[in-house]
């Protein structure tokens, strides 16, 4: 019997990307739950072997404008309390942090583009070791505090909290290792055109960097996820 992964998707082009092939190869059957299409509040927190909460263009503190954030955190709180395998990417990681009582707030700067991580000691001995020296894609303006009981895995000069882990089953990443940048980043450039224009970021430079760094990032990120999946606790 195959394992299952439920992926909560907030915006269509921010999907599992290159992680889909890794999950399929590891024996997972993938189910997407799309905001505005599916009733996320009806999602059983314990149904899937793995829950992935993907990125999105809202802040965890915007609950009045976007009530789904509350329902999503309730799902996460139940799952995290049971130590069930859970992965959060960007907004997903921020939602995990918030569900665990950690602060999430605007950082005052947009970190958008490719740059290397500085791994902590914990990061260097875990799955993120595959990303050392590889520029990864950053795309955020908010930042989380490290939840109680979690370990900080990585930093950048613009964001001191780029990832955290709780045991082997909970992983939150502020950056976007899932994006297949080498195959083109056009959907992101179009979908976030207003954001990058407001931040004064040149889409041509992002496109060039994606083509340059994408292949190495793809290989490293696939190895990272494969390692994490193998190490999940029953």
Coordinates of C-alpha atoms in Angstrom, one line a residue:
X1 CA 0.0 0.0 0.0
X2 CA 1.4 3.4 -1.0
X3 CA 1.9 6.2 1.5
X4 CA 0.0 9.5 1.2
X5 CA 1.0 13.1 1.3
X6 CA -1.6 15.9 1.6
X7 CA -0.2 19.2 0.3
X8 CA -2.1 22.4 1.2
X9 CA -1.6 24.8 -1.8
X10 CA -2.4 28.5 -1.3
X11 CA -1.7 29.7 -4.9
X12 CA -1.5 27.5 -7.9
X13 CA 2.0 28.0 -9.1
X14 CA 3.5 27.5 -5.6
X15 CA 3.3 23.8 -5.7
X16 CA 5.5 20.9 -4.7
X17 CA 7.7 21.4 -7.8
X18 CA 10.7 19.1 -7.9
X19 CA 9.6 17.5 -4.7
X20 CA 6.8 15.7 -6.5
X21 CA 9.2 13.3 -8.2
X22 CA 11.1 12.7 -5.0
X23 CA 7.8 11.9 -3.1
X24 CA 6.6 9.6 -5.9
X25 CA 9.9 7.7 -5.9
X26 CA 9.6 7.3 -2.2
X27 CA 6.2 5.7 -2.6
X28 CA 3.9 8.6 -1.8
X29 CA 0.6 9.3 -3.5
X30 CA 0.1 13.1 -3.6
X31 CA -3.1 14.9 -2.9
X32 CA -3.4 18.7 -3.3
X33 CA -5.9 20.7 -1.3
X34 CA -6.3 24.1 -2.9
X35 CA -7.5 27.2 -1.0
X36 CA -10.7 28.5 -2.5
X37 CA -11.5 25.2 -4.1
X38 CA -11.4 22.7 -1.2
X39 CA -12.8 23.1 2.3
X40 CA -9.5 23.0 4.2
X41 CA -11.4 23.0 7.5
X42 CA -12.7 19.6 6.6
X43 CA -9.2 18.1 6.1
X44 CA -8.4 15.4 8.6
X45 CA -5.1 16.4 10.3
X46 CA -4.1 12.7 10.8
X47 CA -5.3 11.3 7.4
X48 CA -2.0 11.5 5.5
X49 CA 1.4 10.0 6.3
X50 CA 2.9 13.4 5.5
X51 CA 1.4 16.9 5.5
X52 CA 3.1 19.6 3.5
X53 CA 2.0 23.2 3.8
X54 CA 3.2 25.3 0.9
X55 CA 4.0 29.0 0.4
X56 CA 1.6 31.9 -0.3
X57 CA 1.4 35.7 -0.5
X58 CA -0.2 36.4 2.9
X59 CA 1.0 36.8 6.4
X60 CA 0.0 34.5 9.3
X61 CA -1.2 37.6 11.2
X62 CA -3.8 38.5 8.5
X63 CA -6.5 36.2 10.0
X64 CA -9.3 38.7 9.8
X65 CA -8.8 39.2 6.0
X66 CA -7.9 35.5 5.4
X67 CA -9.8 33.2 7.9
X68 CA -8.4 30.1 6.4
X69 CA -5.2 30.8 8.3
X70 CA -6.9 30.0 11.6
X71 CA -8.3 26.7 10.2
X72 CA -4.9 25.8 8.8
X73 CA -3.2 26.4 12.1
X74 CA -5.8 24.2 13.9
X75 CA -4.9 21.4 11.5
X76 CA -1.3 21.9 12.2
X77 CA -1.7 22.1 15.9
X78 CA -3.4 18.7 16.0
X79 CA -0.8 17.2 13.7
X80 CA 2.2 18.6 15.5
X81 CA 0.9 17.5 18.9
X82 CA 0.9 14.0 17.6
X83 CA 4.4 14.4 16.1
X84 CA 3.2 13.4 12.7
X85 CA 5.5 14.1 9.8
X86 CA 5.0 17.7 8.7
X87 CA 6.9 19.9 6.3
X88 CA 6.3 23.7 5.9
X89 CA 7.7 25.9 3.2
X90 CA 7.8 29.7 3.5
X91 CA 4.2 30.5 4.7
X92 CA 3.9 26.9 5.7
X93 CA 6.9 27.1 8.0
X94 CA 5.6 30.4 9.4
X95 CA 2.2 28.7 10.1
X96 CA 4.0 25.8 11.9
X97 CA 5.9 28.3 14.0
X98 CA 2.7 30.2 14.8
X99 CA 0.8 27.0 15.6
X100 CA 3.6 26.3 18.1
X101 CA 3.4 29.7 19.7
X102 CA 6.4 31.3 18.1
X103 CA 6.2 34.9 16.7
X104 CA 6.0 35.7 13.0
X105 CA 6.2 39.3 11.8
X106 CA 7.4 41.4 8.9
X107 CA 11.2 41.6 8.8
X108 CA 11.2 45.0 7.2
X109 CA 12.9 43.8 4.1
X110 CA 12.1 41.7 1.1
X111 CA 14.5 38.8 0.7
X112 CA 13.9 37.8 -2.9
X113 CA 16.5 36.1 -5.0
X114 CA 19.2 33.5 -4.8
X115 CA 21.8 33.3 -2.1
X116 CA 23.6 30.7 0.0
X117 CA 22.6 29.6 3.5
X118 CA 24.9 29.5 6.4
X119 CA 24.1 26.3 8.2
X120 CA 24.2 25.9 11.9
X121 CA 25.8 22.9 13.6
X122 CA 22.5 21.2 13.6
X123 CA 21.9 22.1 9.9
X124 CA 25.3 20.6 8.9
X125 CA 24.6 17.2 10.3
X126 CA 21.0 16.9 8.9
X127 CA 19.4 16.8 5.5
X128 CA 20.2 20.5 4.8
X129 CA 23.8 19.6 4.5
X130 CA 23.2 18.9 0.8
X131 CA 22.4 22.6 0.4
X132 CA 25.7 23.9 1.8
X133 CA 27.3 26.2 -0.8
X134 CA 24.3 26.1 -3.1
X135 CA 22.4 29.3 -3.7
X136 CA 18.7 28.7 -2.8
X137 CA 15.7 30.7 -3.8
X138 CA 14.4 33.2 -1.1
X139 CA 11.0 34.9 -1.5
X140 CA 9.6 36.4 1.7
X141 CA 9.1 39.5 3.7
X142 CA 8.1 37.9 7.0
X143 CA 10.2 35.9 9.4
X144 CA 9.5 33.4 12.1
X145 CA 11.1 33.0 15.5
X146 CA 12.4 29.5 16.3
X147 CA 9.6 27.6 18.2
X148 CA 10.3 26.3 21.7
X149 CA 11.8 22.8 21.4
X150 CA 13.0 23.4 17.9
X151 CA 16.6 23.8 16.6
X152 CA 17.6 26.5 14.2
X153 CA 19.1 25.0 11.0
X154 CA 20.3 27.9 8.8
X155 CA 20.7 31.7 8.5
X156 CA 21.3 34.4 5.9
X157 CA 22.5 37.9 6.4
X158 CA 18.9 39.2 5.8
X159 CA 17.2 36.5 7.9
X160 CA 18.6 34.8 11.0
X161 CA 15.9 32.0 11.0
X162 CA 15.9 30.1 7.7
X163 CA 14.8 26.7 9.0
X164 CA 14.0 24.7 12.0
X165 CA 13.4 21.1 13.0
X166 CA 11.7 19.4 15.9
X167 CA 13.0 15.8 16.1
X168 CA 13.0 13.9 12.8
X169 CA 9.4 14.5 11.8
X170 CA 8.9 18.3 11.8
X171 CA 10.7 20.6 9.3
X172 CA 10.1 24.2 8.5
X173 CA 12.0 26.1 5.8
X174 CA 11.7 29.8 5.1
X175 CA 13.3 29.5 1.7
X176 CA 12.0 27.6 -1.4
X177 CA 14.0 24.5 -2.3
X178 CA 11.0 23.0 -4.1
X179 CA 11.0 25.4 -7.0
X180 CA 12.3 24.0 -10.3
X181 CA 14.3 27.1 -11.0
X182 CA 16.4 25.4 -13.7
X183 CA 13.2 24.8 -15.8
X184 CA 12.3 28.4 -15.6
X185 CA 10.9 30.7 -13.0
X186 CA 8.4 32.5 -15.2
X187 CA 5.2 31.5 -13.3
X188 CA 6.7 33.1 -10.2
X189 CA 7.8 36.3 -12.0
X190 CA 4.4 36.7 -13.5
X191 CA 2.4 35.7 -10.4
X192 CA 4.4 38.0 -8.1
X193 CA 5.0 40.8 -10.6
X194 CA 3.5 43.5 -8.3
X195 CA 5.6 42.4 -5.4
X196 CA 8.9 42.4 -7.1
X197 CA 8.2 45.7 -8.8
X198 CA 7.3 47.3 -5.5
X199 CA 10.6 45.9 -4.0
X200 CA 12.6 47.3 -7.0
X201 CA 13.8 43.9 -8.0
X202 CA 14.7 43.2 -11.7
X203 CA 12.9 40.2 -13.0
X204 CA 15.5 39.8 -15.7
X205 CA 18.2 39.3 -13.0
X206 CA 16.0 36.7 -11.2
X207 CA 15.5 34.9 -14.5
X208 CA 19.2 34.8 -15.2
X209 CA 20.1 33.6 -11.7
X210 CA 17.4 30.9 -11.9
X211 CA 18.9 29.5 -15.1
X212 CA 22.4 29.7 -13.6
X213 CA 21.8 28.2 -10.2
X214 CA 18.7 26.1 -10.9
X215 CA 20.3 22.8 -12.0
X216 CA 22.6 22.5 -8.9
X217 CA 19.8 23.6 -6.6
X218 CA 17.5 20.9 -8.1
X219 CA 20.0 18.1 -7.4
X220 CA 20.8 19.3 -3.9
X221 CA 17.2 19.9 -2.9
X222 CA 16.1 16.5 -4.2
X223 CA 18.9 14.8 -2.1
X224 CA 17.8 16.9 0.9
X225 CA 14.2 15.8 0.7
X226 CA 15.0 12.2 0.0
X227 CA 17.3 12.1 3.1
X228 CA 14.6 13.7 5.3
X229 CA 11.9 11.2 4.1
X230 CA 14.2 8.3 4.9
X231 CA 14.8 9.5 8.4
X232 CA 11.2 10.1 9.3
X233 CA 10.2 8.3 12.6
X234 CA 7.3 5.8 12.5

